[in-house]
Coordinates of N, CA and C in Angstrom, one line a residue:
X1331 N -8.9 79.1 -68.6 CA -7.8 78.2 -68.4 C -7.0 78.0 -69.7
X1332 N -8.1 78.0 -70.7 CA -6.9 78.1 -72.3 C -5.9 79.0 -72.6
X1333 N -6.7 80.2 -71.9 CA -5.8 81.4 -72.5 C -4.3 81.7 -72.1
X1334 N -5.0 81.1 -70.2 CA -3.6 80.9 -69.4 C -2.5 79.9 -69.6
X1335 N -2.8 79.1 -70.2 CA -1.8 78.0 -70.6 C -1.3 78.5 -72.3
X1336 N -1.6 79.0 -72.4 CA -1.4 79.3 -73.9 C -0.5 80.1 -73.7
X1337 N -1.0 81.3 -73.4 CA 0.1 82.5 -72.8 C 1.5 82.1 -71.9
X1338 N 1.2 81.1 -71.7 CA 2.7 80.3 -70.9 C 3.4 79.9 -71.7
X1339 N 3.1 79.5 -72.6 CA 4.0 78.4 -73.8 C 4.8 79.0 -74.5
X1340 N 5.7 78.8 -74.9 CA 6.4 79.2 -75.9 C 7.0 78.0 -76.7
X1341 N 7.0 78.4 -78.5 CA 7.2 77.1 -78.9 C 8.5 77.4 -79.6
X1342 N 8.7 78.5 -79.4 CA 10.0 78.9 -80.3 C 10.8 80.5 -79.9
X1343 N 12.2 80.7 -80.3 CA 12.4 81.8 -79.5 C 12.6 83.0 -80.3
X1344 N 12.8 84.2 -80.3 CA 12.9 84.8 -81.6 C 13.9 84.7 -82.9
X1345 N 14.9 84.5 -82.4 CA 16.2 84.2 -83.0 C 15.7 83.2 -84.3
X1346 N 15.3 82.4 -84.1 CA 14.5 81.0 -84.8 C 13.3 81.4 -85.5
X1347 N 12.9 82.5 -85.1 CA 11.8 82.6 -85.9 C 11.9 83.9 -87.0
X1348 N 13.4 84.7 -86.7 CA 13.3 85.4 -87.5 C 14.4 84.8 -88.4
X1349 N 15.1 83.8 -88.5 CA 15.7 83.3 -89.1 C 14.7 82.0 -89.9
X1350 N 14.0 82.0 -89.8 CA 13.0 81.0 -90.7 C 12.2 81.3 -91.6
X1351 N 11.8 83.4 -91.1 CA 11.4 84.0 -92.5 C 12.6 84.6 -93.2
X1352 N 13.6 84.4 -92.6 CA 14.5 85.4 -93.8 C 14.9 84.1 -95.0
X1353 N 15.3 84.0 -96.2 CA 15.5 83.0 -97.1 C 16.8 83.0 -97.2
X1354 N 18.1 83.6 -96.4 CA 18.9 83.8 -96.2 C 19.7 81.9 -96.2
X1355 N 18.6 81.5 -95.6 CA 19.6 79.7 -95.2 C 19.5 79.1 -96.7
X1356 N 18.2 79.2 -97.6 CA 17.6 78.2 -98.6 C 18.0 79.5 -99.6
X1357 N 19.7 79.7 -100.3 CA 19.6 80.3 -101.6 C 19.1 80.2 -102.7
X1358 N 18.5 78.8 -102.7 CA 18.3 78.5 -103.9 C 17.2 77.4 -104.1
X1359 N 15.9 77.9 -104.9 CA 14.7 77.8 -105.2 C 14.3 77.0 -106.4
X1360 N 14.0 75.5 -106.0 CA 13.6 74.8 -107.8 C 12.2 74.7 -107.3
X1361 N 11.3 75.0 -108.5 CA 9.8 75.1 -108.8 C 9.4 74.3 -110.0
X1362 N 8.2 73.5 -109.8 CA 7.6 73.2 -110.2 C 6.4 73.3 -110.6
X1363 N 5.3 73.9 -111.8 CA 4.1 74.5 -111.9 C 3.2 73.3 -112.2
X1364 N 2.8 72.2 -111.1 CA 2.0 71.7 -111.1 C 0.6 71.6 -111.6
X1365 N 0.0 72.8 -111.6 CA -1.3 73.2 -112.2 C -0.7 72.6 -113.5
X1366 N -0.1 73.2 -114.4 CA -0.2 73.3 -115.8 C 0.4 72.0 -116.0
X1367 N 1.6 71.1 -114.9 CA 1.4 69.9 -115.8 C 0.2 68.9 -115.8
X1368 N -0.7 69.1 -114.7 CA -1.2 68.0 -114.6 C -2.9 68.4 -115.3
X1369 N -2.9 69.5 -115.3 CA -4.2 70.0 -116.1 C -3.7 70.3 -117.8
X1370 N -2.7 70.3 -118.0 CA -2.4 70.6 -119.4 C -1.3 69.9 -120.2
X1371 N -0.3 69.3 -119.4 CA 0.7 68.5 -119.7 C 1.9 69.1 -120.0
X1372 N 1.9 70.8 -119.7 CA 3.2 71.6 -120.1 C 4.3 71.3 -118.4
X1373 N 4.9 71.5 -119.0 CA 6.5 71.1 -118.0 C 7.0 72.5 -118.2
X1374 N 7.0 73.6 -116.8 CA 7.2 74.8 -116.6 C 7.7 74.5 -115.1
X1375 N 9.3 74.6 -115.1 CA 10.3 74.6 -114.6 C 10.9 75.7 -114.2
X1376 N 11.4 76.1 -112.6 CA 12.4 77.6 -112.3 C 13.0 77.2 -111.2
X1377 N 14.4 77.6 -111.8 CA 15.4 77.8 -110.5 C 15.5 79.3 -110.3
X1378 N 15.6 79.2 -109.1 CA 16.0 80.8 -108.7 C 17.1 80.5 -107.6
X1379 N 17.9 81.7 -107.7 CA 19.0 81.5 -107.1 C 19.4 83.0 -106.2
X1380 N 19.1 83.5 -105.0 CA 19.7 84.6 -104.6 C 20.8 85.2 -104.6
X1381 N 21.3 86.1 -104.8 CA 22.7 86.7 -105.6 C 23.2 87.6 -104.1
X1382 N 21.7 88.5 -103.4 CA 22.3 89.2 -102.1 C 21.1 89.4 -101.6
X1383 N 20.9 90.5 -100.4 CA 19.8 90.7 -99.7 C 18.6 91.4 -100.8
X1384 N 19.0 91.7 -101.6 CA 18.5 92.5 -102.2 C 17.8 92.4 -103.6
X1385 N 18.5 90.8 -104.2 CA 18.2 90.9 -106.1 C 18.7 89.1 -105.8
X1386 N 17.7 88.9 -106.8 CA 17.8 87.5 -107.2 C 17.6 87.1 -108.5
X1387 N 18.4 85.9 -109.4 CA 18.1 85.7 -111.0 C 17.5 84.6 -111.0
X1388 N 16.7 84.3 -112.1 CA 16.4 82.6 -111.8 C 16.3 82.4 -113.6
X1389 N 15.7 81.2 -114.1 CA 15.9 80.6 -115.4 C 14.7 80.0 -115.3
X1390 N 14.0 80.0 -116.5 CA 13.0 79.0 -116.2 C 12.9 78.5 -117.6
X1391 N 12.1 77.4 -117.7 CA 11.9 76.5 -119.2 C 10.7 76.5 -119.3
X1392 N 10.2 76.6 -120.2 CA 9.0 75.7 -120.6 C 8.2 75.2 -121.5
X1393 N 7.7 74.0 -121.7 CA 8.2 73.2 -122.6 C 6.7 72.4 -123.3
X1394 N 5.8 72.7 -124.0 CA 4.5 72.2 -124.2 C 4.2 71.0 -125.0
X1395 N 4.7 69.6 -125.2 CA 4.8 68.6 -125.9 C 3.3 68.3 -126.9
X1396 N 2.3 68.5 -126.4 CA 1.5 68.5 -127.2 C 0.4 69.7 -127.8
X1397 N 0.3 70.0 -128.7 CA -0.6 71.5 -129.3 C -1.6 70.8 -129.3
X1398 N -2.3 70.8 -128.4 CA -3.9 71.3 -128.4 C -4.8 72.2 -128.9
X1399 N -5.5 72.0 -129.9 CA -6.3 73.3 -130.3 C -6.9 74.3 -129.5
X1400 N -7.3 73.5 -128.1 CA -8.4 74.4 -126.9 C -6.9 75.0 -126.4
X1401 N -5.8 75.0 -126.5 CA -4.8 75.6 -125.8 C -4.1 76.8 -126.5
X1402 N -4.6 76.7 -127.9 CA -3.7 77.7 -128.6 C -3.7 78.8 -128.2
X1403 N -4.8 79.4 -128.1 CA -5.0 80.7 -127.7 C -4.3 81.2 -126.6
X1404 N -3.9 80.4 -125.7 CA -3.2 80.7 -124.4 C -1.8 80.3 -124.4
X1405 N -1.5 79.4 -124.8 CA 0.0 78.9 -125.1 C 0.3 79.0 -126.3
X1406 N 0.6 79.9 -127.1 CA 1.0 79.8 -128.5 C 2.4 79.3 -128.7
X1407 N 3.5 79.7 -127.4 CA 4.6 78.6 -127.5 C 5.0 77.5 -127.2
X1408 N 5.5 76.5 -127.8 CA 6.1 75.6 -127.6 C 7.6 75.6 -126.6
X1409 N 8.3 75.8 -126.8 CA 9.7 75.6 -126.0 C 10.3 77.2 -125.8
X1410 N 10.7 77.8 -124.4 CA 11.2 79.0 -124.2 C 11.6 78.6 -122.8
X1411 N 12.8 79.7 -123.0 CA 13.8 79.5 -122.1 C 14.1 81.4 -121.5
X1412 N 13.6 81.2 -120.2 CA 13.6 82.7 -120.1 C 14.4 83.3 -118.6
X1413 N 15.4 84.0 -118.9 CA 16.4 84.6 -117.5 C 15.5 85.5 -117.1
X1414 N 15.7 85.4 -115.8 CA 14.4 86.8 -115.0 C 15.8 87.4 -113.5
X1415 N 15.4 89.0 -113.3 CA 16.1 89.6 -112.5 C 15.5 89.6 -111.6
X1416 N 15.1 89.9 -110.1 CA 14.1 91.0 -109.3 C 15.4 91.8 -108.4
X1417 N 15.0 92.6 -108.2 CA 15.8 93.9 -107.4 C 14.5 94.0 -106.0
X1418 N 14.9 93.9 -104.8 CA 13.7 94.2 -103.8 C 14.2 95.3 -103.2
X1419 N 12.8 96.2 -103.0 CA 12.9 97.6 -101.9 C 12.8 97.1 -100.5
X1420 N 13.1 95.9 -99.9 CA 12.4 95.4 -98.8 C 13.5 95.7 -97.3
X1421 N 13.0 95.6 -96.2 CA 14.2 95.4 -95.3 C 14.4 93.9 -95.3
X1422 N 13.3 93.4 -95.9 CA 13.3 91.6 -95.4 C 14.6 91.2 -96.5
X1423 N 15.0 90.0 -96.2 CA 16.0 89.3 -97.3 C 15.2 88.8 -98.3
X1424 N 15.9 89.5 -99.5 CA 15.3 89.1 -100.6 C 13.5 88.4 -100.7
X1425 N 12.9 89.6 -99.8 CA 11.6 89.3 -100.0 C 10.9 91.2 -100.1
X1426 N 9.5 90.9 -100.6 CA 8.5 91.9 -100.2 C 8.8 92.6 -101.8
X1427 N 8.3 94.0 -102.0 CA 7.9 94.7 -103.1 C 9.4 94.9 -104.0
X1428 N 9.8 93.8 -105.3 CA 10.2 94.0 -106.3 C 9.7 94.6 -107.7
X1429 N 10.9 94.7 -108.5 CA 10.9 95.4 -110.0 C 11.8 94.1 -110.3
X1430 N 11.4 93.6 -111.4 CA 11.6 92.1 -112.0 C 11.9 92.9 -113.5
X1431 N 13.1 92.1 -114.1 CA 13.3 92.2 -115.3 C 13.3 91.0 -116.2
X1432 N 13.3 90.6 -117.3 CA 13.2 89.5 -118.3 C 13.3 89.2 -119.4
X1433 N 14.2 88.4 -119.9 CA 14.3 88.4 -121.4 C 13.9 86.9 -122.0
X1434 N 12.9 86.4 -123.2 CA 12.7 85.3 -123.3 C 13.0 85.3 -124.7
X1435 N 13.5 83.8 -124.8 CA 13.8 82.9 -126.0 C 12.4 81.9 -126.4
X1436 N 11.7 82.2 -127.2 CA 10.6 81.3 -127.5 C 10.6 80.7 -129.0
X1437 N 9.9 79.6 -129.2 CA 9.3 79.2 -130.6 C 8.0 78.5 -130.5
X1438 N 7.3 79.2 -131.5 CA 5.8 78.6 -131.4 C 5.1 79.1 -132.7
X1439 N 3.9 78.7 -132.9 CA 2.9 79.1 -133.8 C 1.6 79.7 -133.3
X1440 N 1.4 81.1 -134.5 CA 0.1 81.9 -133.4 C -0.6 82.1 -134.9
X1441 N -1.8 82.1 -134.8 CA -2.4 82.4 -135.8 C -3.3 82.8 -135.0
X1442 N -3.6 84.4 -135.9 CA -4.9 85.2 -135.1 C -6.3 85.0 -135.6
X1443 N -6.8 84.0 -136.6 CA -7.8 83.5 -137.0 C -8.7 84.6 -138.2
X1444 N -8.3 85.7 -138.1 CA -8.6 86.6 -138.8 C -8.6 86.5 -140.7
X1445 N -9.7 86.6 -141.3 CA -10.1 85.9 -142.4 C -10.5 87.0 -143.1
X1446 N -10.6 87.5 -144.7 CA -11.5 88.1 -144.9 C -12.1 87.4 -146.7
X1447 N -13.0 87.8 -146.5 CA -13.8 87.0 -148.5 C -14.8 88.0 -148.4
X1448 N -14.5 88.6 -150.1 CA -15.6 89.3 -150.6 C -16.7 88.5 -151.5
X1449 N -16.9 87.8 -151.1 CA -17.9 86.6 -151.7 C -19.4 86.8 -150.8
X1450 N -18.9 87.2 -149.6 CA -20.3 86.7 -148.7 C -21.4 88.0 -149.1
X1451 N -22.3 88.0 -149.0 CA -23.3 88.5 -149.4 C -23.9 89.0 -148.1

């Protein structure tokens, strides 16, 4: 009896459903990296913006207010501002297997901990 009633239903028609995976309606993409602000306090920010079926640019910030010693090693920057390309091989719109390009603007401090003394014995 489930299968039969199930197989009756329809909740949607194609038209609608192939128009709700293409990203064709929603050009344009603001992101938020939750993880890292609420486990680390960094504010990592991206708009992406689709250009055609095919390639999309987006911007992103990110912005680390406080240096944490347990964080150095992984965040060594503080504030960067970075433009990103993708070009997709896909039939879908602007989805499926891209080649991404990127250029970033950063400032931060890295120190590789590396020490040497001819003292030790």
């Amino acid at each position: 009896m489930l299968l039969a009633a199930t197989s009756l239903g329809f909740s949607q028609t194609n038209d609608s459903i192939s128009n709700a995976n293409s990203r064709e309606f929603g050009k344009q993409e603001l992101s938020l990296n939750a993880f890292n602000l609420v486990a680390f306090g960094i504010v990592d920010i991206t708009y992406e913006r689709i250009i055609s079926e095919n390639s999309t640019w987006a911007i992103e910030a990110f912005y680390h207010p406080t240096k944490d010693d347990y964080l150095n090693d992984a965040y060594y920057k503080e504030l960067s501002l970075t433009g990103k390309y993708k070009h997709f091989f896909s039939s879908k719109y602007a989805r499926g297997f891209y080649v991404h390009g990127f250029g970033i603007l950063s400032n931060g401090e890295y120190e590789d901990g590396s020490y040497y003394n001819e003292s030790i014995n």
